[in-house]
Amino acid sequence: MIRLSKKVEYGLIAIRHIATKPAGEIVTAKEIADTYGIPYELLSKVLQKLTKSGLITSHQGMRGGYALARPPVEIPVSLIISAIEGTRQAIVQCLSEGPQTCNVFTVCTIKSPLTKVQANIERAFSTMNLSEIV
Amino acid sequence: MIRLSKKVEYGLIAIRHIATKPAGEIVTAKEIADTYGIPYELLSKVLQKLTKSGLITSHQGMRGGYALARPPVEIPVSLIISAIEGTRQAIVQCLSEGPQTCNVFTVCTIKSPLTKVQANIERAFSTMNLSEIV
DNA sequence: CAATATACGACCGTACTGGTCCAATTTCAG
DNA sequence: CTGAAATTGGACCAGTACGGTCGTATATTG
Ligand code: SF4
Ligand code: SF4
């Protein structure tokens, strides 16, 4: 029902790993993949998404890799999730793809309570930052 | 990422619909399907699951249908969800299918914080009962 | 130049999802 | 008793999301 994707989990593990290093230290995707036994190619994609959304910085070429773009306290888990996840960021369709996409919307009687649940979950993820999970 | 299945939504809509009727009144699957424009056959499956888990009672034959098995206050949303959803009831694999099913488990550094999040969500769903969404 | 690293897009098999179809069975109304 | 109305249960199907892989381009550094 309500499951984080593996990509998000890998992203969390990876960015946490980077956060444990001294600030500014560059760590390579291969190192993370080897440390946790997660597929290198898949992890790369995830790290690229995190880079695109500005949570980490990337450095190409030899001696390259990734580093945090900001201090861990300024990186809420919610940002990590939304950076990796495409659509499907909400508990129900109408809240992420828009009301028009659900053809039951006008008569739906549960969207209002579910919206509150959604707000609850969002708050949980946005108040939890990276420094709390290292 | 974190999305309720349509079956769960239909189940919530349906059981809420039943709950709005006078206690003990029998309502047919067709009526619910027509009212909300959700596919009849799919809704039937959902209602059957709810019946199997004892949340509603079914009555076969002509003038048959479904009715609540207990007062709305005694039906937490969490039960509705777990009745309909098979596996995948947790935010991460290791919490629903067991630790062995994830081959990163032993080195995973995020399972502990995520377990707390899971507990949070579970509490949200189990403290919300049917009477609160009618 | 060569080695090492990210960047990016295409691709693939499996599983889940939402939905449909069909046959069986129970129950009641006439 | 018969037939309509309803649940029950299974098989089935198309679309898509998911986890993962591959190949190639590009940048950086020694
Ligand atoms: S409108 Fe109701 S059924 Fe449609 S997506 Fe929102 S909550 Fe789900
Ligand atoms: S062990 Fe870590 S990676 Fe594996 S399912 Fe649990 S949280 Fe996700």
mmCIF file of C-alpha atoms (C1' of nucleotides) and ligand atoms in Angstrom:
data_model
loop_
_atom_site.group_PDB
_atom_site.id
_atom_site.type_symbol
_atom_site.label_atom_id
_atom_site.label_comp_id
_atom_site.label_asym_id
_atom_site.label_seq_id
_atom_site.Cartn_x
_atom_site.Cartn_y
_atom_site.Cartn_z
ATOM 1 C CA MET A 1 0.000 0.000 0.000
ATOM 2 C CA ILE A 2 2.176 2.685 1.322
ATOM 3 C CA ARG A 3 5.733 1.896 0.531
ATOM 4 C CA LEU A 4 8.877 3.911 -0.052
ATOM 5 C CA SER A 5 10.627 2.932 -3.267
ATOM 6 C CA LYS A 6 14.011 1.280 -3.143
ATOM 7 C CA LYS A 7 15.427 4.315 -4.892
ATOM 8 C CA VAL A 8 14.379 6.493 -1.988
ATOM 9 C CA GLU A 9 15.837 4.047 0.515
ATOM 10 C CA TYR A 10 19.096 3.913 -1.394
ATOM 11 C CA GLY A 11 19.104 7.685 -1.573
ATOM 12 C CA LEU A 12 18.605 7.980 2.153
ATOM 13 C CA ILE A 13 21.341 5.473 2.886
ATOM 14 C CA ALA A 14 23.697 7.214 0.490
ATOM 15 C CA ILE A 15 23.137 10.768 1.625
ATOM 16 C CA ARG A 16 23.372 9.670 5.208
ATOM 17 C CA HIS A 17 26.657 8.000 4.394
ATOM 18 C CA ILE A 18 27.962 11.219 2.911
ATOM 19 C CA ALA A 19 26.753 13.114 5.951
ATOM 20 C CA THR A 20 28.788 10.968 8.293
ATOM 21 C CA LYS A 21 32.011 12.061 6.595
ATOM 22 C CA PRO A 22 33.762 15.287 7.567
ATOM 23 C CA ALA A 23 32.020 18.229 5.946
ATOM 24 C CA GLY A 24 33.114 18.857 2.380
ATOM 25 C CA GLU A 25 34.734 15.462 1.890
ATOM 26 C CA ILE A 26 34.040 13.951 -1.481
ATOM 27 C CA VAL A 27 32.791 10.381 -1.569
ATOM 28 C CA THR A 28 32.393 8.295 -4.675
ATOM 29 C CA ALA A 29 29.318 6.398 -5.795
ATOM 30 C CA LYS A 30 31.315 3.220 -6.037
ATOM 31 C CA GLU A 31 32.355 3.474 -2.396
ATOM 32 C CA ILE A 32 28.751 3.764 -1.281
ATOM 33 C CA ALA A 33 27.609 0.954 -3.561
ATOM 34 C CA ASP A 34 30.336 -1.337 -2.239
ATOM 35 C CA THR A 35 29.758 -0.424 1.380
ATOM 36 C CA TYR A 36 26.078 -1.259 1.360
ATOM 37 C CA GLY A 37 25.918 -3.755 -1.462
ATOM 38 C CA ILE A 38 23.470 -1.770 -3.529
ATOM 39 C CA PRO A 39 23.676 -1.821 -7.349
ATOM 40 C CA TYR A 40 26.119 0.781 -8.551
ATOM 41 C CA GLU A 41 24.246 1.862 -11.665
ATOM 42 C CA LEU A 42 20.996 2.338 -9.844
ATOM 43 C CA LEU A 43 22.637 4.270 -7.064
ATOM 44 C CA SER A 44 24.257 6.548 -9.616
ATOM 45 C CA LYS A 45 20.871 7.519 -10.998
ATOM 46 C CA VAL A 46 19.654 8.331 -7.546
ATOM 47 C CA LEU A 47 22.691 10.444 -6.734
ATOM 48 C CA GLN A 48 22.256 12.284 -10.013
ATOM 49 C CA LYS A 49 18.720 13.182 -9.036
ATOM 50 C CA LEU A 50 19.864 14.403 -5.668
ATOM 51 C CA THR A 51 22.461 16.489 -7.449
ATOM 52 C CA LYS A 52 19.939 17.974 -9.854
ATOM 53 C CA SER A 53 17.755 19.070 -6.990
ATOM 54 C CA GLY A 54 20.675 20.723 -5.276
ATOM 55 C CA LEU A 55 20.945 18.619 -2.157
ATOM 56 C CA ILE A 56 24.417 17.375 -2.980
ATOM 57 C CA THR A 57 27.151 18.612 -5.280
ATOM 58 C CA SER A 58 28.870 16.441 -7.851
ATOM 59 C CA HIS A 59 32.434 16.528 -9.086
ATOM 60 C CA GLN A 60 33.266 14.794 -12.322
ATOM 61 C CA GLY A 61 36.494 13.239 -13.371
ATOM 62 C CA MET A 62 39.214 11.514 -11.460
ATOM 63 C CA ARG A 63 39.060 12.118 -7.719
ATOM 64 C CA GLY A 64 35.476 13.167 -8.280
ATOM 65 C CA GLY A 65 32.372 12.165 -6.377
ATOM 66 C CA TYR A 66 29.646 13.697 -4.267
ATOM 67 C CA ALA A 67 29.477 15.932 -1.222
ATOM 68 C CA LEU A 68 26.695 17.593 0.727
ATOM 69 C CA ALA A 69 25.607 20.935 -0.639
ATOM 70 C CA ARG A 70 24.446 22.202 2.746
ATOM 71 C CA PRO A 71 24.807 21.252 6.393
ATOM 72 C CA PRO A 72 22.752 18.174 7.351
ATOM 73 C CA VAL A 73 20.411 20.219 9.523
ATOM 74 C CA GLU A 74 19.182 22.040 6.443
ATOM 75 C CA ILE A 75 18.282 18.875 4.557
ATOM 76 C CA PRO A 76 14.816 17.614 5.537
ATOM 77 C CA VAL A 77 13.952 14.063 4.592
ATOM 78 C CA SER A 78 10.955 15.335 2.656
ATOM 79 C CA LEU A 79 13.281 17.033 0.182
ATOM 80 C CA ILE A 80 15.212 13.839 -0.370
ATOM 81 C CA ILE A 81 12.032 11.955 -1.080
ATOM 82 C CA SER A 82 10.553 14.489 -3.453
ATOM 83 C CA ALA A 83 13.864 14.784 -5.255
ATOM 84 C CA ILE A 84 13.950 11.091 -6.049
ATOM 85 C CA GLU A 85 10.305 10.268 -6.401
ATOM 86 C CA GLY A 86 8.602 11.452 -9.563
ATOM 87 C CA THR A 87 4.864 11.692 -9.321
ATOM 88 C CA ARG A 88 3.164 9.575 -6.658
ATOM 89 C CA GLN A 89 4.427 11.827 -3.912
ATOM 90 C CA ALA A 90 1.079 11.845 -2.185
ATOM 91 C CA ILE A 91 -1.020 9.265 -0.438
ATOM 92 C CA VAL A 92 -3.762 9.617 -3.052
ATOM 93 C CA GLN A 93 -3.795 10.492 -6.714
ATOM 94 C CA CYS A 94 -5.831 13.691 -6.511
ATOM 95 C CA LEU A 95 -3.245 15.266 -4.230
ATOM 96 C CA SER A 96 -0.260 14.624 -6.468
ATOM 97 C CA GLU A 97 -1.530 14.465 -10.045
ATOM 98 C CA GLY A 98 -4.383 16.896 -9.506
ATOM 99 C CA PRO A 99 -8.133 16.512 -8.974
ATOM 100 C CA GLN A 100 -8.945 16.089 -12.673
ATOM 101 C CA THR A 101 -6.955 12.895 -12.901
ATOM 102 C CA CYS A 102 -9.367 11.022 -10.642
ATOM 103 C CA ASN A 103 -12.766 10.431 -12.191
ATOM 104 C CA VAL A 104 -14.382 9.863 -8.828
ATOM 105 C CA PHE A 105 -13.235 13.185 -7.450
ATOM 106 C CA THR A 106 -16.531 15.052 -7.490
ATOM 107 C CA VAL A 107 -18.370 12.384 -5.534
ATOM 108 C CA CYS A 108 -15.456 11.184 -3.419
ATOM 109 C CA THR A 109 -16.265 11.365 0.253
ATOM 110 C CA ILE A 110 -12.905 10.456 1.687
ATOM 111 C CA LYS A 111 -10.573 12.991 0.138
ATOM 112 C CA SER A 112 -11.002 15.437 2.965
ATOM 113 C CA PRO A 113 -9.955 13.134 5.797
ATOM 114 C CA LEU A 114 -7.198 11.683 3.665
ATOM 115 C CA THR A 115 -5.872 15.142 2.978
ATOM 116 C CA LYS A 116 -5.388 15.562 6.689
ATOM 117 C CA VAL A 117 -3.520 12.287 6.901
ATOM 118 C CA GLN A 118 -1.365 13.444 4.026
ATOM 119 C CA ALA A 119 -0.569 16.670 5.842
ATOM 120 C CA ASN A 120 0.382 14.639 8.863
ATOM 121 C CA ILE A 121 2.806 12.473 6.954
ATOM 122 C CA GLU A 122 4.270 15.466 5.171
ATOM 123 C CA ARG A 123 4.893 17.184 8.445
ATOM 124 C CA ALA A 124 6.587 14.089 9.817
ATOM 125 C CA PHE A 125 8.972 13.974 6.873
ATOM 126 C CA SER A 126 9.684 17.678 6.691
ATOM 127 C CA THR A 127 10.470 18.098 10.363
ATOM 128 C CA MET A 128 12.941 15.220 10.220
ATOM 129 C CA ASN A 129 16.270 16.374 8.823
ATOM 130 C CA LEU A 130 19.406 14.573 7.846
ATOM 131 C CA SER A 131 21.227 15.261 11.093
ATOM 132 C CA GLU A 132 18.652 13.207 12.964
ATOM 133 C CA ILE A 133 19.298 9.986 11.109
ATOM 134 C CA VAL A 134 23.094 9.846 11.111
ATOM 135 C CA MET B 1 6.274 6.470 -3.394
ATOM 136 C CA ILE B 2 3.707 6.316 -0.760
ATOM 137 C CA ARG B 3 0.311 5.745 -2.210
ATOM 138 C CA LEU B 4 -2.859 4.048 -1.085
ATOM 139 C CA SER B 5 -4.180 1.615 -3.668
ATOM 140 C CA LYS B 6 -7.438 2.299 -5.417
ATOM 141 C CA LYS B 7 -8.868 -0.790 -3.771
ATOM 142 C CA VAL B 8 -8.280 0.762 -0.377
ATOM 143 C CA GLU B 9 -9.851 4.021 -1.477
ATOM 144 C CA TYR B 10 -12.867 2.222 -2.874
ATOM 145 C CA GLY B 11 -13.095 0.240 0.325
ATOM 146 C CA LEU B 12 -13.031 3.374 2.415
ATOM 147 C CA ILE B 13 -15.664 5.060 0.283
ATOM 148 C CA ALA B 14 -17.845 1.972 0.377
ATOM 149 C CA ILE B 15 -17.662 1.258 4.079
ATOM 150 C CA ARG B 16 -18.196 4.913 4.803
ATOM 151 C CA HIS B 17 -21.278 4.800 2.607
ATOM 152 C CA ILE B 18 -22.606 1.852 4.551
ATOM 153 C CA ALA B 19 -21.865 3.646 7.793
ATOM 154 C CA THR B 20 -24.037 6.598 6.824
ATOM 155 C CA LYS B 21 -27.102 4.379 6.605
ATOM 156 C CA PRO B 22 -29.157 3.545 9.686
ATOM 157 C CA ALA B 23 -27.434 0.815 11.662
ATOM 158 C CA GLY B 24 -28.168 -2.680 10.378
ATOM 159 C CA GLU B 25 -29.495 -1.547 7.031
ATOM 160 C CA ILE B 26 -28.339 -3.706 4.180
ATOM 161 C CA VAL B 27 -26.861 -1.975 1.166
ATOM 162 C CA THR B 28 -25.994 -3.621 -2.099
ATOM 163 C CA ALA B 29 -22.670 -3.461 -3.948
ATOM 164 C CA LYS B 30 -24.437 -2.256 -7.055
ATOM 165 C CA GLU B 31 -25.882 0.711 -5.202
ATOM 166 C CA ILE B 32 -22.449 1.780 -4.024
ATOM 167 C CA ALA B 33 -20.894 1.237 -7.432
ATOM 168 C CA ASP B 34 -23.578 3.331 -9.091
ATOM 169 C CA THR B 35 -23.465 6.078 -6.509
ATOM 170 C CA TYR B 36 -19.765 6.701 -6.835
ATOM 171 C CA GLY B 37 -19.121 5.465 -10.343
ATOM 172 C CA ILE B 38 -16.610 2.863 -9.332
ATOM 173 C CA PRO B 39 -16.389 -0.457 -11.216
ATOM 174 C CA TYR B 40 -18.854 -2.921 -9.795
ATOM 175 C CA GLU B 41 -16.743 -6.047 -10.155
ATOM 176 C CA LEU B 42 -13.728 -4.489 -8.518
ATOM 177 C CA LEU B 43 -15.800 -3.122 -5.678
ATOM 178 C CA SER B 44 -17.256 -6.552 -5.091
ATOM 179 C CA LYS B 45 -13.813 -8.002 -4.547
ATOM 180 C CA VAL B 46 -13.031 -5.310 -2.042
ATOM 181 C CA LEU B 47 -16.258 -5.829 -0.146
ATOM 182 C CA GLN B 48 -15.582 -9.555 -0.053
ATOM 183 C CA LYS B 49 -12.250 -8.907 1.584
ATOM 184 C CA LEU B 50 -13.838 -6.649 4.131
ATOM 185 C CA THR B 51 -16.350 -9.375 4.823
ATOM 186 C CA LYS B 52 -13.681 -12.021 5.246
ATOM 187 C CA SER B 53 -11.912 -9.909 7.814
ATOM 188 C CA GLY B 54 -15.100 -9.444 9.762
ATOM 189 C CA LEU B 55 -15.579 -5.702 9.367
ATOM 190 C CA ILE B 56 -18.848 -6.042 7.509
ATOM 191 C CA THR B 57 -21.387 -8.828 7.187
ATOM 192 C CA SER B 58 -22.658 -10.140 3.877
ATOM 193 C CA HIS B 59 -26.075 -11.463 2.957
ATOM 194 C CA GLN B 60 -26.447 -13.477 -0.183
ATOM 195 C CA GLY B 61 -29.394 -13.844 -2.422
ATOM 196 C CA MET B 62 -32.159 -11.503 -3.336
ATOM 197 C CA ARG B 63 -32.480 -8.522 -1.018
ATOM 198 C CA GLY B 64 -28.958 -9.322 0.083
ATOM 199 C CA GLY B 65 -25.991 -6.996 0.462
ATOM 200 C CA TYR B 66 -23.637 -5.724 3.103
ATOM 201 C CA ALA B 67 -23.964 -4.150 6.529
ATOM 202 C CA LEU B 68 -21.540 -3.069 9.202
ATOM 203 C CA ALA B 69 -20.520 -5.817 11.600
ATOM 204 C CA ARG B 70 -19.845 -3.410 14.445
ATOM 205 C CA PRO B 71 -20.542 0.204 15.333
ATOM 206 C CA PRO B 72 -18.404 2.664 13.331
ATOM 207 C CA VAL B 73 -16.451 3.730 16.408
ATOM 208 C CA GLU B 74 -15.008 0.244 16.651
ATOM 209 C CA ILE B 75 -13.687 0.197 13.091
ATOM 210 C CA PRO B 76 -10.298 1.883 12.864
ATOM 211 C CA VAL B 77 -9.098 2.846 9.413
ATOM 212 C CA SER B 78 -6.000 0.746 9.948
ATOM 213 C CA LEU B 79 -8.136 -2.397 9.976
ATOM 214 C CA ILE B 80 -9.784 -1.448 6.714
ATOM 215 C CA ILE B 81 -6.418 -0.929 5.090
ATOM 216 C CA SER B 82 -4.860 -4.126 6.322
ATOM 217 C CA ALA B 83 -7.961 -6.077 5.361
ATOM 218 C CA ILE B 84 -7.713 -4.969 1.755
ATOM 219 C CA GLU B 85 -4.007 -4.650 1.286
ATOM 220 C CA GLY B 86 -2.062 -7.881 1.095
ATOM 221 C CA THR B 87 1.604 -7.562 1.851
ATOM 222 C CA ARG B 88 3.144 -4.103 1.467
ATOM 223 C CA GLN B 89 1.454 -2.851 4.589
ATOM 224 C CA ALA B 90 4.598 -1.122 5.798
ATOM 225 C CA ILE B 91 6.625 1.808 4.595
ATOM 226 C CA VAL B 92 9.613 -0.454 3.952
ATOM 227 C CA GLN B 93 10.009 -4.068 2.959
ATOM 228 C CA CYS B 94 11.793 -5.302 6.079
ATOM 229 C CA LEU B 95 8.884 -4.260 8.261
ATOM 230 C CA SER B 96 6.218 -6.107 6.307
ATOM 231 C CA GLU B 97 7.887 -9.057 4.600
ATOM 232 C CA GLY B 98 10.494 -9.579 7.299
ATOM 233 C CA PRO B 99 14.187 -8.684 7.630
ATOM 234 C CA GLN B 100 15.444 -11.638 5.574
ATOM 235 C CA THR B 101 13.682 -10.413 2.466
ATOM 236 C CA CYS B 102 15.945 -7.371 2.184
ATOM 237 C CA ASN B 103 19.519 -8.201 1.287
ATOM 238 C CA VAL B 104 20.784 -4.898 2.575
ATOM 239 C CA PHE B 105 19.275 -5.372 6.009
ATOM 240 C CA THR B 106 22.438 -6.111 7.976
ATOM 241 C CA VAL B 107 24.211 -2.976 6.798
ATOM 242 C CA CYS B 108 21.155 -0.755 6.437
ATOM 243 C CA THR B 109 21.527 2.426 8.437
ATOM 244 C CA ILE B 110 18.100 3.889 7.952
ATOM 245 C CA LYS B 111 15.805 1.142 9.179
ATOM 246 C CA SER B 112 15.755 2.450 12.706
ATOM 247 C CA PRO B 113 14.547 5.982 11.930
ATOM 248 C CA LEU B 114 12.149 4.630 9.329
ATOM 249 C CA THR B 115 10.694 2.263 11.876
ATOM 250 C CA LYS B 116 9.771 5.266 13.960
ATOM 251 C CA VAL B 117 8.104 6.906 11.000
ATOM 252 C CA GLN B 118 6.213 3.692 10.398
ATOM 253 C CA ALA B 119 5.004 3.655 13.975
ATOM 254 C CA ASN B 120 3.846 7.203 13.541
ATOM 255 C CA ILE B 121 1.805 6.429 10.460
ATOM 256 C CA GLU B 122 0.356 3.313 12.036
ATOM 257 C CA ARG B 123 -0.754 5.293 15.034
ATOM 258 C CA ALA B 124 -2.372 7.875 12.798
ATOM 259 C CA PHE B 125 -4.394 5.222 11.004
ATOM 260 C CA SER B 126 -5.350 3.213 14.057
ATOM 261 C CA THR B 127 -6.565 6.153 16.085
ATOM 262 C CA MET B 128 -8.809 7.266 13.238
ATOM 263 C CA ASN B 129 -12.006 5.278 13.198
ATOM 264 C CA LEU B 130 -14.894 5.077 10.803
ATOM 265 C CA SER B 131 -17.103 7.450 12.745
ATOM 266 C CA GLU B 132 -14.639 10.247 12.155
ATOM 267 C CA ILE B 133 -14.867 10.168 8.381
ATOM 268 C CA VAL B 134 -18.609 9.998 7.864
ATOM 269 C "C1'" DC C 1 47.177 10.322 -23.037
ATOM 270 C "C1'" DA C 2 45.000 7.179 -19.798
ATOM 271 C "C1'" DA C 3 42.517 6.264 -15.850
ATOM 272 C "C1'" DT C 4 38.662 7.468 -13.120
ATOM 273 C "C1'" DA C 5 34.660 9.407 -12.210
ATOM 274 C "C1'" DT C 6 29.879 11.407 -13.251
ATOM 275 C "C1'" DA C 7 25.897 12.042 -16.853
ATOM 276 C "C1'" DC C 8 22.402 10.309 -19.620
ATOM 277 C "C1'" DG C 9 19.448 7.572 -22.174
ATOM 278 C "C1'" DA C 10 17.829 3.158 -23.734
ATOM 279 C "C1'" DC C 11 16.515 -1.149 -22.446
ATOM 280 C "C1'" DC C 12 14.592 -5.396 -19.962
ATOM 281 C "C1'" DG C 13 12.054 -8.780 -17.018
ATOM 282 C "C1'" DT C 14 9.076 -9.131 -13.248
ATOM 283 C "C1'" DA C 15 5.456 -7.852 -10.366
ATOM 284 C "C1'" DC C 16 1.737 -5.101 -9.101
ATOM 285 C "C1'" DT C 17 -2.394 -2.568 -10.304
ATOM 286 C "C1'" DG C 18 -6.832 -1.649 -11.939
ATOM 287 C "C1'" DG C 19 -10.149 -3.739 -14.298
ATOM 288 C "C1'" DT C 20 -12.986 -7.362 -16.770
ATOM 289 C "C1'" DC C 21 -15.251 -11.822 -17.583
ATOM 290 C "C1'" DC C 22 -17.430 -15.987 -16.369
ATOM 291 C "C1'" DA C 23 -19.400 -19.617 -13.738
ATOM 292 C "C1'" DA C 24 -21.298 -21.131 -9.215
ATOM 293 C "C1'" DT C 25 -24.129 -20.496 -5.291
ATOM 294 C "C1'" DT C 26 -27.374 -18.632 -2.130
ATOM 295 C "C1'" DT C 27 -31.661 -16.490 -1.075
ATOM 296 C "C1'" DC C 28 -36.044 -14.605 -1.527
ATOM 297 C "C1'" DA C 29 -40.298 -13.053 -4.055
ATOM 298 C "C1'" DG C 30 -43.991 -14.338 -6.620
ATOM 299 C "C1'" DC D 1 -40.997 -24.183 -7.628
ATOM 300 C "C1'" DT D 2 -38.991 -21.171 -10.443
ATOM 301 C "C1'" DG D 3 -36.477 -17.253 -11.600
ATOM 302 C "C1'" DA D 4 -34.435 -12.933 -10.468
ATOM 303 C "C1'" DA D 5 -31.104 -10.776 -7.639
ATOM 304 C "C1'" DA D 6 -27.394 -10.870 -5.090
ATOM 305 C "C1'" DT D 7 -22.723 -12.540 -3.234
ATOM 306 C "C1'" DT D 8 -18.659 -15.722 -4.096
ATOM 307 C "C1'" DG D 9 -14.563 -17.164 -6.423
ATOM 308 C "C1'" DG D 10 -11.475 -17.887 -10.057
ATOM 309 C "C1'" DA D 11 -9.174 -16.867 -14.258
ATOM 310 C "C1'" DC D 12 -7.665 -13.502 -17.108
ATOM 311 C "C1'" DC D 13 -5.721 -9.200 -19.256
ATOM 312 C "C1'" DA D 14 -3.490 -4.724 -20.526
ATOM 313 C "C1'" DG D 15 -0.830 -0.994 -18.730
ATOM 314 C "C1'" DT D 16 2.605 0.560 -15.962
ATOM 315 C "C1'" DA D 17 5.668 0.992 -12.190
ATOM 316 C "C1'" DC D 18 9.847 -0.956 -10.283
ATOM 317 C "C1'" DG D 19 14.345 -2.668 -9.778
ATOM 318 C "C1'" DG D 20 18.044 -3.347 -12.329
ATOM 319 C "C1'" DT D 21 21.396 -3.429 -16.391
ATOM 320 C "C1'" DC D 22 24.048 -1.748 -20.405
ATOM 321 C "C1'" DG D 23 26.429 1.317 -23.376
ATOM 322 C "C1'" DT D 24 28.186 5.584 -24.337
ATOM 323 C "C1'" DA D 25 29.519 10.335 -23.701
ATOM 324 C "C1'" DT D 26 31.902 13.682 -21.049
ATOM 325 C "C1'" DA D 27 34.727 15.843 -17.664
ATOM 326 C "C1'" DT D 28 38.791 15.904 -14.702
ATOM 327 C "C1'" DT D 29 43.138 14.834 -13.117
ATOM 328 C "C1'" DG D 30 47.621 12.650 -12.799
HETATM 329 S S1 SF4 E 1 -10.697 11.925 -5.188
HETATM 330 FE FE1 SF4 E 1 -11.035 10.335 -3.668
HETATM 331 S S2 SF4 E 1 -10.774 8.505 -4.895
HETATM 332 FE FE2 SF4 E 1 -9.996 10.089 -6.213
HETATM 333 S S3 SF4 E 1 -7.833 10.089 -5.694
HETATM 334 FE FE3 SF4 E 1 -8.681 11.618 -4.314
HETATM 335 S S4 SF4 E 1 -9.123 10.405 -2.522
HETATM 336 FE FE4 SF4 E 1 -8.737 8.866 -4.079
HETATM 337 S S1 SF4 E 2 16.589 -2.970 5.720
HETATM 338 FE FE1 SF4 E 2 16.849 -0.852 5.104
HETATM 339 S S2 SF4 E 2 16.854 -1.038 2.887
HETATM 340 FE FE2 SF4 E 2 16.116 -3.016 3.552
HETATM 341 S S3 SF4 E 2 13.920 -2.707 3.557
HETATM 342 FE FE3 SF4 E 2 14.503 -2.204 5.650
HETATM 343 S S4 SF4 E 2 14.814 -0.015 5.490
HETATM 344 FE FE4 SF4 E 2 14.703 -0.648 3.362
#
